[in-house]
Amino acid sequence: MLTQGPRGTKDILPGEVDAWLYVEKKIRELCERFGFQEIRTPIFEHTELFQRGIGDTTDVVEKEMYTFTDRGDRSITLRPENTAAAVRSYLQNKLYADNSLTKLFYIGSMFRYDRPQKGRYREFHQFGVEALGEQSPAVDAEIIILAVRFLQSLGLKDLELSINSVGDPKCRPVYREKLQEFFKDKLDGLCDVCRSRYDRNPMRILDCKSGECQRLSVGAPEITDCLCDECNEHFEKVKEYLTAAGISFTCDPRLVRGLDYYTKTAFEIKYSPLGAQSAVAGGGRYDGLIEEIGGNPTPAVGFAVGLERVMLALEQQKLFNAEPHKADAFIVALGEKAQSVGFKLLVELRDAGLKAAMDYAGRSMKAQMKQANKAMAHYAVILGDDEIAKNVAVLRDMESSAQTEVPMEEIIKKLTDEVKG
Ligand code: HAM
């Protein structure tokens, strides 16, 4: 029996890769324009990086990590996200040394052991950016604008951008207490998960999908009423910058992110036609993470986009049409001698920069012409015993069916001139 790919993983097949390349090209163009440089970090890291970075009580760390002990008895984890890893690399390689603001981007696979469904996978890809070393709210706005522009550049419309401030270690404890006070006599009605969140991370109760928990959180205090002056001012500035840039957004005081490292700005972009998994991008500021991981206190902000969700949206809205892969020339070789002359010509045509193909199975003329059509070849180069004897080939324009006999030594030049114009 065939061994199937693991649950929650997907092969990206040749017919689908074009759309990925198109999206990756857009990412690279846009990041270049915004001054972000690509970084590639390993797919696995020491487990403690994510435990310290993302937070021990988050769903990601508690339930979703692919963690194993390697042969050297180290605990290793396949990265569930890349912010902690980018920060690790930033510190380890002293990327802060020559710049006060370091702007990085990445594209790569992440791994989370979650229940797979449409738009949610165990191996998925993110495009993310991290801007490290600057506390100005202008950077928050800059990266939000980058996320929006990226999705718009693919033709996605009606994106819903929600922003919030989740405070900082000065004001969040005040809010936590207020929330605990609010939920104190509602504990029995909350789901099991939220009951355990009450002590550890009560803000996550606001994010619960259970209808009963949602009903019980109606009227809960809002973080934006508890922000300290610094967080409040920062949030106001981010909004000002976004408004000035013409970016529409909604303030959602209940927006809580699933990872613990956020401070001040948090945001999400939804694309509702995707249904249940409509969050295409999420991010925010994480001014405490770099210190948590062992560096000097350094402000930072970033986001990540789920690329499978972007692909689903492109497919759903028919926003990408792959250009067909057309061969410039297909060599139709009839007979053994023609096969070897044809093979040499094939190599030379490719070396000359042309897209060339041929049949190796010694099929009939009709079958090889069919293949030439399938390859959408511009020209068929027909070689049989007669042509070999005369040291020529017949060039057939596959569209007009016009045929000309061309001396062998002129074929490469003739095809190059014709195809490259
Ligand atoms: P996140 O919200 O966990 O944030 O993930 C970002 C995006 O990745 C989500 O909005 C979603 O589109 C996609 N995503 C997450 N899990 C899955 C999954 N199982 N299958 C498919 N797509 C998924 C982060 O990862 C943060 N590191 C973002 C960040 C960067 N914050 C600051 N800097």
XYZ file of C-alpha atoms and ligand atoms in Angstrom:
454
model
C 0.000 0.000 0.000
C 1.203 3.508 -0.804
C 2.365 5.574 2.166
C 0.344 8.792 2.080
C 1.720 12.223 3.030
C 1.148 13.075 6.724
C -2.256 14.523 7.669
C -2.313 18.311 7.408
C 0.441 18.496 4.777
C 0.003 19.297 1.111
C 2.069 18.767 -1.992
C 2.382 21.886 -4.092
C 2.110 20.369 -7.539
C 3.734 21.636 -10.751
C 0.460 23.226 -11.905
C 0.242 25.152 -8.603
C 3.831 26.277 -8.242
C 3.402 29.147 -10.727
C 0.947 30.856 -8.388
C 3.410 30.487 -5.501
C 6.237 31.920 -7.574
C 4.013 34.824 -8.591
C 3.153 35.585 -4.956
C 6.773 35.233 -3.845
C 7.833 37.630 -6.602
C 5.294 40.199 -5.367
C 6.623 39.750 -1.828
C 10.213 40.311 -2.896
C 9.346 43.378 -5.000
C 7.333 44.960 -2.223
C 9.870 44.208 0.512
C 12.619 45.704 -1.624
C 10.508 48.843 -2.012
C 9.860 49.026 1.743
C 13.510 48.319 2.602
C 13.161 44.851 4.162
C 15.889 42.274 3.569
C 15.363 38.550 3.378
C 16.532 36.260 6.163
C 16.483 32.451 6.103
C 16.666 30.735 9.461
C 16.610 26.976 10.166
C 13.348 25.068 10.177
C 14.111 23.720 13.647
C 15.320 25.462 16.791
C 15.922 24.574 20.443
C 12.510 24.050 22.038
C 13.228 26.554 24.813
C 13.370 29.386 22.257
C 9.665 29.003 21.554
C 8.770 28.222 25.164
C 10.402 31.452 26.290
C 9.433 33.465 23.246
C 5.829 32.557 22.504
C 4.730 31.842 26.081
C 4.270 28.605 27.987
C 0.524 28.962 28.343
C -0.322 29.625 24.702
C -2.118 26.973 22.628
C 0.830 26.953 20.252
C 3.352 25.961 22.941
C 1.032 23.788 25.028
C -0.573 21.744 22.290
C 0.698 22.440 18.835
C 4.474 22.102 18.702
C 6.277 19.360 16.818
C 8.868 18.632 19.485
C 11.289 15.725 19.548
C 14.541 14.690 21.160
C 17.371 14.406 18.668
C 20.148 11.825 18.758
C 22.244 14.140 20.908
C 19.462 14.235 23.523
C 18.486 17.831 22.770
C 14.887 18.974 22.686
C 14.244 20.312 19.207
C 11.072 21.922 17.795
C 10.000 22.485 14.204
C 9.319 26.225 14.122
C 5.636 26.982 14.734
C 6.275 30.631 13.778
C 9.323 32.651 12.878
C 9.368 35.749 15.065
C 11.258 34.089 17.923
C 13.705 32.557 15.444
C 14.278 35.882 13.644
C 14.969 37.521 17.009
C 17.372 34.700 17.952
C 19.258 35.216 14.707
C 19.237 39.014 15.118
C 20.892 38.635 18.522
C 23.238 35.775 17.671
C 24.526 37.492 14.515
C 24.486 40.993 16.044
C 22.369 42.340 13.221
C 21.722 45.357 15.443
C 25.355 46.411 15.190
C 25.244 48.596 12.100
C 21.702 49.851 12.173
C 19.282 51.237 14.684
C 16.434 49.743 12.680
C 16.857 46.266 11.203
C 14.147 45.272 8.736
C 13.863 41.578 7.895
C 11.453 39.449 5.917
C 11.076 35.707 5.443
C 9.085 33.181 3.459
C 8.973 29.612 4.714
C 7.210 26.624 6.236
C 5.900 26.615 9.794
C 4.574 23.604 11.689
C 1.660 23.413 14.112
C -0.099 20.292 15.303
C -3.629 21.634 14.959
C -6.823 20.024 13.664
C -6.476 20.307 9.881
C -9.266 21.851 7.831
C -9.550 24.064 4.772
C -7.061 26.902 5.315
C -5.490 25.265 8.375
C -2.621 22.853 7.952
C 0.094 21.208 10.010
C 2.748 22.416 7.624
C 1.921 25.846 6.234
C 3.854 28.767 4.804
C 4.185 32.278 6.068
C 5.515 35.475 4.618
C 6.532 37.591 7.590
C 8.388 40.782 8.384
C 10.129 41.910 11.551
C 11.319 45.495 12.146
C 13.684 45.483 15.115
C 15.158 48.382 17.052
C 12.680 51.227 16.767
C 9.818 52.224 19.012
C 8.210 54.848 16.799
C 4.534 54.172 15.998
C 5.471 55.051 12.408
C 7.047 51.585 12.125
C 3.820 49.930 13.318
C 1.991 51.870 10.616
C 4.649 51.069 8.020
C 4.366 47.326 8.481
C 0.563 47.392 8.579
C 0.617 49.330 5.310
C 3.033 46.764 3.867
C 0.668 43.912 4.802
C -2.303 45.708 3.264
C -0.420 46.694 0.107
C 0.799 43.118 -0.338
C -2.723 41.696 -0.247
C -4.035 44.509 -2.452
C -1.244 43.953 -4.970
C -2.665 40.466 -5.532
C -6.060 41.942 -6.299
C -7.750 41.094 -2.988
C -10.487 43.548 -2.176
C -12.694 44.079 0.891
C -9.937 43.252 3.328
C -10.891 43.896 6.939
C -8.108 45.374 9.014
C -8.699 45.355 12.784
C -6.313 46.991 15.198
C -6.045 47.145 18.952
C -3.584 47.956 21.674
C -2.943 45.170 24.152
C -1.054 47.460 26.529
C 2.303 46.791 28.129
C 3.584 45.308 31.409
C 2.616 48.553 33.169
C -1.055 48.688 32.245
C -1.956 45.119 31.311
C -1.992 43.793 34.897
C -4.623 46.408 35.749
C -6.749 45.180 32.869
C -6.193 41.531 33.810
C -7.489 42.210 37.282
C -10.538 44.008 35.935
C -11.266 41.089 33.613
C -10.872 38.530 36.399
C -13.209 40.584 38.541
C -15.726 40.622 35.658
C -15.581 36.857 35.024
C -15.350 35.870 38.721
C -19.018 34.969 39.125
C -19.357 33.676 35.540
C -16.691 30.994 35.865
C -19.126 28.070 36.030
C -20.637 29.046 32.667
C -17.302 29.242 30.818
C -15.931 26.336 28.774
C -13.169 24.192 30.331
C -10.462 25.917 28.324
C -11.594 29.387 29.381
C -11.857 28.340 33.016
C -8.193 27.429 32.863
C -7.476 30.697 31.048
C -9.058 32.673 33.889
C -5.937 32.494 36.054
C -3.302 32.203 33.381
C -4.391 34.484 30.582
C -7.909 35.906 31.037
C -7.635 38.076 27.895
C -7.847 34.914 25.807
C -11.408 34.332 27.105
C -12.484 37.223 24.889
C -11.182 35.309 21.877
C -13.090 32.052 22.616
C -15.255 30.767 19.783
C -17.779 29.061 22.113
C -21.187 30.751 21.933
C -21.685 30.588 25.705
C -18.280 32.171 26.455
C -19.015 34.875 23.910
C -22.395 35.535 25.529
C -20.811 35.726 28.973
C -18.173 38.171 27.789
C -20.710 40.736 26.617
C -20.058 43.893 28.627
C -16.537 42.846 29.664
C -14.169 45.750 30.347
C -12.167 46.884 27.355
C -8.395 47.139 27.316
C -8.501 50.499 25.620
C -10.090 51.929 28.789
C -7.151 50.727 30.874
C -4.173 51.765 28.745
C -1.437 53.826 30.384
C -0.625 57.217 28.848
C 2.334 55.865 26.899
C 0.345 53.011 25.293
C -2.586 55.256 24.632
C -0.459 57.871 22.938
C 1.288 55.198 20.854
C -2.045 53.763 19.730
C -3.380 57.200 18.798
C -0.274 57.867 16.706
C -0.564 54.529 14.864
C -4.150 55.389 13.998
C -3.107 58.849 12.861
C -0.428 57.450 10.538
C -2.812 54.887 9.063
C -5.505 57.475 8.501
C -3.027 59.827 6.853
C -2.018 56.981 4.503
C -5.658 56.390 3.569
C -5.775 52.916 5.131
C -9.198 51.978 6.476
C -9.349 50.038 9.719
C -11.627 49.132 12.588
C -10.603 49.398 16.223
C -11.499 46.153 17.933
C -10.857 46.314 21.686
C -11.412 42.554 21.864
C -8.675 41.660 19.451
C -6.300 39.409 21.360
C -3.560 37.515 19.617
C -2.779 33.873 20.282
C 0.896 34.468 21.088
C 2.004 36.044 24.363
C 4.746 38.377 23.237
C 2.622 41.282 22.036
C 2.736 44.740 23.604
C 0.866 47.841 22.443
C -0.237 47.405 18.806
C -1.918 44.171 17.722
C -3.619 43.732 14.366
C -5.276 41.220 12.093
C -6.412 41.259 8.493
C -9.391 39.147 7.551
C -10.625 38.166 4.165
C -14.142 36.993 4.876
C -14.812 34.992 1.652
C -12.427 32.406 3.137
C -15.003 31.499 5.797
C -13.817 29.890 9.042
C -10.087 30.466 8.420
C -10.416 34.041 7.210
C -7.455 35.530 9.129
C -4.888 36.049 6.400
C -2.421 38.139 8.375
C -1.670 38.946 11.980
C 0.982 40.727 13.934
C 1.882 43.547 16.232
C 4.505 45.055 18.468
C 6.596 42.908 20.791
C 8.806 45.234 22.806
C 9.581 42.642 25.497
C 10.548 39.641 23.373
C 14.155 40.513 22.589
C 14.989 40.934 26.266
C 13.091 37.708 27.049
C 15.294 35.854 24.585
C 18.481 37.251 26.125
C 19.175 40.566 24.387
C 19.108 44.148 25.590
C 15.626 45.671 25.784
C 14.791 46.440 22.141
C 11.469 47.493 20.647
C 10.199 45.554 17.616
C 7.128 45.014 15.493
C 6.133 42.557 12.766
C 3.485 40.429 11.123
C 3.008 37.195 9.224
C 0.678 36.315 6.367
C -0.598 32.751 5.882
C 0.284 31.947 2.281
C -2.029 28.928 1.871
C -4.913 31.255 2.752
C -3.686 33.785 0.199
C -3.547 30.997 -2.408
C -7.086 29.917 -1.559
C -8.267 33.495 -1.977
C -6.494 33.837 -5.343
C -8.082 30.607 -6.504
C -11.533 31.492 -5.230
C -11.498 34.933 -6.847
C -9.723 33.682 -9.987
C -7.057 36.330 -9.545
C -4.183 34.417 -11.043
C -3.919 32.830 -14.455
C -0.738 30.942 -15.106
C 0.999 31.615 -18.386
C 1.336 28.303 -20.244
C 4.835 26.848 -20.407
C 5.572 26.839 -24.147
C 8.560 25.133 -25.730
C 10.434 27.036 -28.426
C 11.316 23.877 -30.295
C 10.368 20.213 -30.223
C 12.705 17.821 -31.975
C 10.898 15.122 -33.898
C 13.505 12.425 -34.604
C 12.638 9.406 -36.727
C 15.087 6.520 -36.595
C 18.150 5.756 -34.520
C 20.570 8.035 -36.335
C 18.135 10.940 -36.153
C 17.753 10.282 -32.425
C 21.439 10.818 -31.753
C 21.750 13.844 -34.068
C 18.534 15.197 -32.515
C 19.827 14.698 -28.975
C 23.011 16.645 -29.755
C 20.889 19.423 -31.269
C 18.633 19.400 -28.184
C 21.607 20.046 -25.906
C 22.923 22.796 -28.202
C 19.542 24.522 -28.425
C 19.245 24.536 -24.641
C 22.793 25.812 -24.295
C 21.813 28.625 -26.682
C 19.041 29.586 -24.235
C 16.057 28.057 -26.004
C 13.342 25.952 -24.393
C 13.709 22.693 -26.263
C 12.278 19.197 -25.817
C 12.259 15.883 -27.644
C 10.824 12.401 -27.486
C 13.131 9.591 -26.392
C 10.813 6.651 -26.987
C 11.178 6.384 -30.772
C 7.464 6.961 -31.372
C 5.823 7.447 -34.769
C 5.869 10.801 -36.588
C 2.201 11.318 -35.724
C 2.753 10.594 -32.027
C 5.771 12.916 -31.858
C 3.864 15.734 -33.587
C 1.149 15.263 -30.975
C 3.771 15.689 -28.283
C 5.077 18.808 -29.979
C 1.542 20.200 -29.827
C 1.217 19.256 -26.185
C 4.476 21.039 -25.435
C 2.940 24.053 -27.254
C 6.119 24.216 -29.287
C 6.631 27.160 -31.594
C 8.615 24.963 -34.024
C 8.992 21.266 -34.684
C 12.478 20.328 -35.890
C 11.937 17.232 -37.996
C 14.829 14.828 -38.566
C 14.570 11.600 -40.551
C 17.040 9.481 -42.522
C 16.679 11.716 -45.609
C 17.392 14.875 -43.634
C 20.388 13.271 -41.933
C 21.739 12.207 -45.327
C 21.386 15.779 -46.638
C 22.631 17.296 -43.352
C 19.462 19.398 -42.999
C 16.374 19.521 -40.763
C 12.820 20.512 -41.579
C 11.550 23.396 -39.504
C 7.806 23.377 -39.124
C 6.013 26.418 -37.736
C 3.402 24.714 -35.564
C 0.900 27.505 -35.934
C 1.003 28.169 -39.673
C 2.210 24.652 -40.644
C 4.740 26.287 -43.001
C 7.784 24.060 -43.479
C 11.312 24.959 -44.568
C 14.429 22.914 -45.016
C 17.370 24.408 -43.134
C 21.028 23.300 -43.201
C 21.997 21.753 -39.858
C 24.687 24.342 -39.111
C 22.141 27.168 -39.459
C 19.406 25.729 -37.259
C 20.504 27.163 -33.940
C 20.950 30.673 -35.325
C 17.696 30.516 -37.279
C 15.676 29.321 -34.280
C 17.329 31.788 -31.940
C 16.588 34.678 -34.350
C 12.986 33.542 -34.874
C 12.179 32.917 -31.234
C 14.036 35.801 -29.638
C 13.011 38.167 -32.403
P -0.129 33.995 13.741
O -1.352 34.845 13.853
O -0.023 32.831 14.640
O 1.095 34.980 13.970
O 0.043 33.519 12.247
C 0.003 34.439 11.176
C -0.834 33.897 10.037
O -0.372 32.596 9.678
C -2.305 33.694 10.369
O -3.025 34.906 10.231
C -2.724 32.674 9.330
O -2.993 33.315 8.103
C -1.461 31.832 9.163
N -1.586 30.558 9.911
C -1.419 30.355 11.234
N -1.612 29.058 11.544
C -1.909 28.418 10.385
C -2.211 27.061 10.016
N -2.223 26.076 10.924
N -2.469 26.789 8.709
C -2.448 27.770 7.776
N -2.162 29.068 8.060
C -1.900 29.392 9.334
C 2.408 34.602 13.922
O 2.800 33.534 13.541
C 3.360 35.702 14.347
N 4.725 35.173 14.293
C 3.215 36.919 13.477
C 4.126 38.019 13.868
C 5.281 38.358 13.248
N 3.960 38.834 14.885
C 4.990 39.666 14.939
N 5.796 39.364 13.979
